[in-house]
PDB file of C-alpha atoms in Angstrom:
ATOM      1  CA  MET A   1     101.647-152.426 250.814  1.00 96.00           C
ATOM      2  CA  LYS A   2     101.981-152.071 254.733  1.00 98.00           C
ATOM      3  CA  TYR A   3     105.161-150.433 256.418  1.00 98.00           C
ATOM      4  CA  TYR A   4     106.488-150.188 260.089  1.00 98.00           C
ATOM      5  CA  LEU A   5     109.312-148.201 259.947  1.00 98.00           C
ATOM      6  CA  SER A   6     111.061-147.913 263.223  1.00 98.00           C
ATOM      7  CA  SER A   7     114.292-145.572 264.315  1.00 98.00           C
ATOM      8  CA  TYR A   8     115.548-148.177 266.372  1.00 97.00           C
ATOM      9  CA  ASN A   9     114.668-151.714 267.212  1.00 97.00           C
ATOM     10  CA  PHE A  10     110.998-152.789 267.113  1.00 98.00           C
ATOM     11  CA  GLY A  11     110.101-149.393 268.328  1.00 97.00           C
ATOM     12  CA  ASN A  12     107.035-148.529 270.891  1.00 97.00           C
ATOM     13  CA  GLU A  13     104.236-149.801 267.903  1.00 97.00           C
ATOM     14  CA  PHE A  14     105.046-153.292 267.960  1.00 98.00           C
ATOM     15  CA  ASP A  15     101.559-154.766 268.780  1.00 98.00           C
ATOM     16  CA  THR A  16     100.625-152.917 265.562  1.00 98.00           C
ATOM     17  CA  LEU A  17     103.026-154.504 263.707  1.00 98.00           C
ATOM     18  CA  ILE A  18     102.192-158.234 264.993  1.00 98.00           C
ATOM     19  CA  THR A  19      98.821-157.305 263.736  1.00 98.00           C
ATOM     20  CA  PHE A  20     100.008-156.368 260.809  1.00 98.00           C
ATOM     21  CA  LEU A  21     102.229-159.481 260.446  1.00 97.00           C
ATOM     22  CA  LYS A  22      99.777-161.622 261.261  1.00 97.00           C
ATOM     23  CA  ALA A  23      96.978-160.548 259.367  1.00 96.00           C
ATOM     24  CA  SER A  24      99.272-161.449 256.438  1.00 94.00           C
ATOM     25  CA  GLY A  25      98.974-164.955 256.986  1.00 92.00           C
ATOM     26  CA  ALA A  26     102.745-166.063 256.266  1.00 97.00           C
ATOM     27  CA  PRO A  27     105.997-166.171 257.966  1.00 98.00           C
ATOM     28  CA  CYS A  28     107.894-163.258 258.013  1.00 98.00           C
ATOM     29  CA  GLY A  29     111.556-163.368 256.409  1.00 98.00           C
ATOM     30  CA  TYR A  30     114.254-161.728 258.544  1.00 98.00           C
ATOM     31  CA  ILE A  31     117.107-159.968 256.341  1.00 98.00           C
ATOM     32  CA  ASP A  32     120.235-158.972 258.156  1.00 98.00           C
ATOM     33  CA  ASN A  33     122.383-158.338 255.007  1.00 98.00           C
ATOM     34  CA  SER A  34     122.845-154.656 255.954  1.00 97.00           C
ATOM     35  CA  VAL A  35     126.021-156.035 258.226  1.00 96.00           C
ATOM     36  CA  ASP A  36     127.347-158.116 255.743  1.00 96.00           C
ATOM     37  CA  PHE A  37     130.832-155.972 255.488  1.00 89.00           C
ATOM     38  CA  GLN A  38     134.162-156.943 257.009  1.00 81.00           C
ATOM     39  CA  GLY A  39     134.189-155.766 260.852  1.00 81.00           C
ATOM     40  CA  ALA A  40     131.156-156.753 261.254  1.00 83.00           C
ATOM     41  CA  ASP A  41     131.294-159.014 264.372  1.00 90.00           C
ATOM     42  CA  PRO A  42     129.451-162.343 263.337  1.00 91.00           C
ATOM     43  CA  GLU A  43     128.767-163.329 267.225  1.00 94.00           C
ATOM     44  CA  ARG A  44     126.911-159.964 267.934  1.00 93.00           C
ATOM     45  CA  ARG A  45     125.126-160.486 264.687  1.00 95.00           C
ATOM     46  CA  GLU A  46     123.696-164.097 265.460  1.00 95.00           C
ATOM     47  CA  ILE A  47     122.845-162.991 268.303  1.00 96.00           C
ATOM     48  CA  LYS A  48     120.828-160.075 267.295  1.00 96.00           C
ATOM     49  CA  ALA A  49     119.077-162.426 264.724  1.00 97.00           C
ATOM     50  CA  GLN A  50     118.019-165.014 266.928  1.00 97.00           C
ATOM     51  CA  GLU A  51     117.279-162.124 269.537  1.00 97.00           C
ATOM     52  CA  GLN A  52     114.696-160.480 267.077  1.00 98.00           C
ATOM     53  CA  MET A  53     113.149-163.502 265.297  1.00 98.00           C
ATOM     54  CA  GLY A  54     112.775-165.150 268.640  1.00 98.00           C
ATOM     55  CA  ILE A  55     110.804-162.071 269.827  1.00 98.00           C
ATOM     56  CA  LEU A  56     108.279-162.414 266.891  1.00 98.00           C
ATOM     57  CA  GLU A  57     107.995-166.252 267.272  1.00 98.00           C
ATOM     58  CA  ALA A  58     107.163-165.595 270.533  1.00 98.00           C
ATOM     59  CA  HIS A  59     104.162-163.555 269.724  1.00 98.00           C
ATOM     60  CA  GLY A  60     103.107-166.367 266.761  1.00 97.00           C
ATOM     61  CA  ILE A  61     104.935-165.190 264.348  1.00 98.00           C
ATOM     62  CA  LYS A  62     106.935-167.509 261.810  1.00 98.00           C
ATOM     63  CA  THR A  63     110.061-165.992 260.900  1.00 98.00           C
ATOM     64  CA  VAL A  64     112.660-167.428 258.606  1.00 98.00           C
ATOM     65  CA  ARG A  65     116.257-166.307 257.892  1.00 97.00           C
ATOM     66  CA  LEU A  66     116.407-164.845 254.392  1.00 98.00           C
ATOM     67  CA  ASP A  67     119.950-164.417 253.029  1.00 98.00           C
ATOM     68  CA  LEU A  68     119.838-162.531 250.305  1.00 98.00           C
ATOM     69  CA  ARG A  69     123.473-163.289 249.235  1.00 98.00           C
ATOM     70  CA  ASP A  70     121.862-167.220 248.599  1.00 98.00           C
ATOM     71  CA  TYR A  71     119.738-165.176 245.157  1.00 98.00           C
ATOM     72  CA  PHE A  72     122.831-163.464 244.033  1.00 97.00           C
ATOM     73  CA  GLU A  73     123.370-165.937 241.278  1.00 95.00           C
ATOM     74  CA  THR A  74     120.079-166.889 240.464  1.00 95.00           C
ATOM     75  CA  PRO A  75     117.530-163.982 241.406  1.00 94.00           C
ATOM     76  CA  GLU A  76     114.625-165.752 239.599  1.00 95.00           C
ATOM     77  CA  LYS A  77     114.425-167.942 242.349  1.00 97.00           C
ATOM     78  CA  LEU A  78     113.678-165.110 245.062  1.00 98.00           C
ATOM     79  CA  VAL A  79     110.599-164.927 243.123  1.00 97.00           C
ATOM     80  CA  ASP A  80     109.094-167.783 244.595  1.00 96.00           C
ATOM     81  CA  VAL A  81     110.338-167.311 248.136  1.00 97.00           C
ATOM     82  CA  LEU A  82     109.125-164.020 248.358  1.00 97.00           C
ATOM     83  CA  GLN A  83     105.505-164.943 247.970  1.00 96.00           C
ATOM     84  CA  THR A  84     105.790-167.743 250.570  1.00 97.00           C
ATOM     85  CA  LEU A  85     106.355-164.515 252.699  1.00 98.00           C
ATOM     86  CA  GLY A  86     103.714-162.277 254.228  1.00 98.00           C
ATOM     87  CA  GLY A  87     106.276-159.649 255.424  1.00 98.00           C
ATOM     88  CA  LEU A  88     109.954-158.716 256.212  1.00 98.00           C
ATOM     89  CA  TRP A  89     111.791-157.674 258.895  1.00 98.00           C
ATOM     90  CA  VAL A  90     114.929-155.956 257.681  1.00 98.00           C
ATOM     91  CA  ARG A  91     117.439-154.449 260.441  1.00 98.00           C
ATOM     92  CA  GLY A  92     119.566-151.675 260.828  1.00 97.00           C
ATOM     93  CA  GLY A  93     123.501-151.922 259.714  1.00 96.00           C
ATOM     94  CA  ASN A  94     125.146-150.319 256.855  1.00 97.00           C
ATOM     95  CA  VAL A  95     122.357-148.820 253.987  1.00 98.00           C
ATOM     96  CA  PHE A  96     124.322-149.048 251.314  1.00 98.00           C
ATOM     97  CA  VAL A  97     125.661-152.703 251.698  1.00 98.00           C
ATOM     98  CA  LEU A  98     121.909-153.475 252.398  1.00 98.00           C
ATOM     99  CA  ARG A  99     121.102-151.398 248.916  1.00 98.00           C
ATOM    100  CA  GLN A 100     123.860-153.558 247.059  1.00 98.00           C
ATOM    101  CA  ALA A 101     122.326-156.851 248.590  1.00 98.00           C
ATOM    102  CA  MET A 102     119.014-155.630 247.466  1.00 98.00           C
ATOM    103  CA  LEU A 103     120.119-155.017 244.208  1.00 98.00           C
ATOM    104  CA  LEU A 104     121.871-157.922 243.426  1.00 98.00           C
ATOM    105  CA  SER A 105     119.281-160.400 244.478  1.00 98.00           C
ATOM    106  CA  GLY A 106     116.831-158.658 242.889  1.00 98.00           C
ATOM    107  CA  LEU A 107     114.787-157.277 245.997  1.00 98.00           C
ATOM    108  CA  ASP A 108     114.800-154.609 244.738  1.00 98.00           C
ATOM    109  CA  ARG A 109     113.059-155.005 241.667  1.00 97.00           C
ATOM    110  CA  LEU A 110     110.522-157.337 243.467  1.00 98.00           C
ATOM    111  CA  LEU A 111     109.769-154.868 246.262  1.00 98.00           C
ATOM    112  CA  ALA A 112     108.633-152.185 243.635  1.00 97.00           C
ATOM    113  CA  GLN A 113     106.339-155.069 241.788  1.00 97.00           C
ATOM    114  CA  GLU A 114     104.710-156.016 244.891  1.00 97.00           C
ATOM    115  CA  THR A 115     100.694-155.871 244.628  1.00 95.00           C
ATOM    116  CA  ARG A 116      99.643-157.280 247.588  1.00 96.00           C
ATOM    117  CA  THR A 117      98.326-155.029 250.240  1.00 96.00           C
ATOM    118  CA  SER A 118      98.918-157.430 252.813  1.00 96.00           C
ATOM    119  CA  PHE A 119     102.466-157.974 252.455  1.00 98.00           C
ATOM    120  CA  VAL A 120     104.497-156.017 255.567  1.00 98.00           C
ATOM    121  CA  TYR A 121     107.950-154.070 254.643  1.00 98.00           C
ATOM    122  CA  ALA A 122     109.268-153.723 258.378  1.00 98.00           C
ATOM    123  CA  GLY A 123     112.295-152.928 259.735  1.00 98.00           C
ATOM    124  CA  TYR A 124     114.696-149.940 261.588  1.00 98.00           C
ATOM    125  CA  SER A 125     117.404-148.496 260.846  1.00 98.00           C
ATOM    126  CA  ALA A 126     118.903-148.744 257.567  1.00 98.00           C
ATOM    127  CA  GLY A 127     116.273-151.218 257.012  1.00 98.00           C
ATOM    128  CA  VAL A 128     114.177-147.495 256.812  1.00 98.00           C
ATOM    129  CA  CYS A 129     116.809-145.513 254.905  1.00 98.00           C
ATOM    130  CA  VAL A 130     116.807-147.652 251.900  1.00 98.00           C
ATOM    131  CA  LEU A 131     113.299-147.243 250.912  1.00 98.00           C
ATOM    132  CA  ALA A 132     114.157-143.427 250.220  1.00 98.00           C
ATOM    133  CA  PRO A 133     114.629-142.005 246.352  1.00 98.00           C
ATOM    134  CA  THR A 134     118.403-140.603 247.267  1.00 98.00           C
ATOM    135  CA  LEU A 135     120.850-142.512 249.714  1.00 98.00           C
ATOM    136  CA  ARG A 136     123.541-139.690 249.339  1.00 98.00           C
ATOM    137  CA  PRO A 137     122.643-137.697 252.769  1.00 98.00           C
ATOM    138  CA  ILE A 138     123.442-141.280 254.775  1.00 98.00           C
ATOM    139  CA  ALA A 139     126.802-141.149 253.242  1.00 97.00           C
ATOM    140  CA  LEU A 140     127.281-138.488 256.295  1.00 97.00           C
ATOM    141  CA  VAL A 141     126.662-141.591 258.287  1.00 97.00           C
ATOM    142  CA  ASP A 142     127.200-144.788 256.574  1.00 97.00           C
ATOM    143  CA  ASP A 143     130.409-145.723 254.973  1.00 96.00           C
ATOM    144  CA  ALA A 144     129.929-145.470 251.400  1.00 96.00           C
ATOM    145  CA  ASN A 145     133.095-146.723 250.451  1.00 95.00           C
ATOM    146  CA  THR A 146     132.114-150.520 251.462  1.00 95.00           C
ATOM    147  CA  PHE A 147     131.762-152.799 248.927  1.00 96.00           C
ATOM    148  CA  PRO A 148     131.784-156.132 250.254  1.00 96.00           C
ATOM    149  CA  TYR A 149     130.329-158.131 247.239  1.00 97.00           C
ATOM    150  CA  PRO A 150     132.782-158.205 244.224  1.00 96.00           C
ATOM    151  CA  GLN A 151     130.065-158.073 241.874  1.00 96.00           C
ATOM    152  CA  ILE A 152     129.595-154.581 242.563  1.00 96.00           C
ATOM    153  CA  LYS A 153     133.146-151.542 242.306  1.00 93.00           C
ATOM    154  CA  GLU A 154     130.485-148.320 242.305  1.00 94.00           C
ATOM    155  CA  GLN A 155     127.878-147.084 244.903  1.00 93.00           C
ATOM    156  CA  THR A 156     124.693-147.009 244.198  1.00 90.00           C
ATOM    157  CA  TRP A 157     123.311-143.853 245.546  1.00 96.00           C
ATOM    158  CA  ASP A 158     119.710-144.324 244.270  1.00 98.00           C
ATOM    159  CA  GLY A 159     117.687-146.017 247.126  1.00 98.00           C
ATOM    160  CA  LEU A 160     114.407-147.718 246.428  1.00 98.00           C
ATOM    161  CA  GLY A 161     112.046-144.930 245.704  1.00 98.00           C
ATOM    162  CA  LEU A 162     109.215-146.793 247.603  1.00 98.00           C
ATOM    163  CA  LEU A 163     108.928-143.588 249.549  1.00 98.00           C
ATOM    164  CA  PRO A 164     108.890-139.928 247.939  1.00 98.00           C
ATOM    165  CA  TYR A 165     111.116-139.001 251.163  1.00 98.00           C
ATOM    166  CA  LEU A 166     113.902-140.331 253.033  1.00 98.00           C
ATOM    167  CA  ILE A 167     113.462-140.995 256.831  1.00 98.00           C
ATOM    168  CA  LEU A 168     116.182-140.197 259.200  1.00 98.00           C
ATOM    169  CA  PRO A 169     116.156-142.551 262.602  1.00 98.00           C
ATOM    170  CA  HIS A 170     117.851-142.242 265.697  1.00 95.00           C
ATOM    171  CA  HIS A 171     116.941-138.192 265.427  1.00 96.00           C
ATOM    172  CA  ARG A 172     118.217-135.921 268.611  1.00 93.00           C
ATOM    173  CA  SER A 173     118.441-139.652 270.259  1.00 93.00           C
ATOM    174  CA  ASP A 174     121.336-141.800 272.766  1.00 90.00           C
ATOM    175  CA  HIS A 175     122.162-142.905 269.855  1.00 92.00           C
ATOM    176  CA  PRO A 176     126.182-142.933 268.257  1.00 91.00           C
ATOM    177  CA  GLU A 177     124.752-141.650 265.365  1.00 93.00           C
ATOM    178  CA  SER A 178     122.234-139.019 266.085  1.00 93.00           C
ATOM    179  CA  GLU A 179     125.061-136.480 265.738  1.00 96.00           C
ATOM    180  CA  ALA A 180     125.722-137.426 262.117  1.00 95.00           C
ATOM    181  CA  ILE A 181     121.999-137.414 261.671  1.00 97.00           C
ATOM    182  CA  GLU A 182     121.975-134.073 262.329  1.00 97.00           C
ATOM    183  CA  ARG A 183     124.456-133.599 259.284  1.00 97.00           C
ATOM    184  CA  SER A 184     122.322-135.466 257.462  1.00 98.00           C
ATOM    185  CA  VAL A 185     119.077-133.279 258.192  1.00 98.00           C
ATOM    186  CA  ALA A 186     121.280-129.990 257.292  1.00 98.00           C
ATOM    187  CA  TYR A 187     122.263-131.747 253.742  1.00 98.00           C
ATOM    188  CA  CYS A 188     118.568-132.517 253.265  1.00 98.00           C
ATOM    189  CA  LYS A 189     117.642-128.830 253.756  1.00 98.00           C
ATOM    190  CA  GLU A 190     120.483-127.353 251.757  1.00 98.00           C
ATOM    191  CA  HIS A 191     119.879-129.539 248.772  1.00 98.00           C
ATOM    192  CA  ASP A 192     116.152-129.531 248.900  1.00 98.00           C
ATOM    193  CA  ILE A 193     116.010-133.280 249.798  1.00 98.00           C
ATOM    194  CA  PRO A 194     112.154-134.231 251.462  1.00 98.00           C
ATOM    195  CA  PHE A 195     112.554-136.164 254.895  1.00 98.00           C
ATOM    196  CA  LYS A 196     111.052-137.200 258.202  1.00 98.00           C
ATOM    197  CA  THR A 197     112.919-137.821 261.141  1.00 98.00           C
ATOM    198  CA  LEU A 198     112.591-140.060 263.807  1.00 98.00           C
ATOM    199  CA  ARG A 199     113.668-140.692 267.443  1.00 97.00           C
ATOM    200  CA  GLU A 200     114.585-143.748 269.111  1.00 96.00           C
ATOM    201  CA  GLY A 201     110.911-145.432 270.090  1.00 96.00           C
ATOM    202  CA  GLU A 202     109.008-143.469 267.086  1.00 98.00           C
ATOM    203  CA  VAL A 203     107.633-145.569 264.497  1.00 98.00           C
ATOM    204  CA  LEU A 204     106.524-144.644 260.856  1.00 98.00           C
ATOM    205  CA  LEU A 205     102.962-146.156 260.234  1.00 98.00           C
ATOM    206  CA  LEU A 206     101.855-146.237 256.657  1.00 97.00           C
ATOM    207  CA  ASN A 207      98.775-148.482 255.748  1.00 88.00           C
TER     208      ASN A 207
END
């Protein structure tokens, strides 16, 4: 699996993202379940979705909306859907909400089993934080007491574990969460949690 991991939005390596996605030869799924929580502005959410999907489409990447809530009751159906996609673009929001959605839909298990070397996991902010072994340092940034889905009453502190470290975005940047990210950095150092930081515009590429 290829990774395109951005601090915020598409970042400064956009041409590489397009190269990755075109090489996969299949559509890209757009996931924005990280903003399922109460208080998220639905109009802004839709504007963001249409904007980002439109940018990918304009560069020749067929993009489809993938709402993980559609698979909470029938996660087995997501298996076939994922096979039709060459990658995912996972936007930022609340990492704990995103993790819950991945758990309930079975996407976490499917990504752990993904064997296609051409498959692209791409995203930013919460979409990259969720790949870590643990999400505890992110509780200093995102509200961990957010439970938008009635199926889940207790927080899932384990990340997907697809990376051996936690990515901390918005580091020392002009972003509202930058100060909280500094506290997460300190938490990681205190508890010996491996991490990497990304400033706005920076992208981590794993191929």
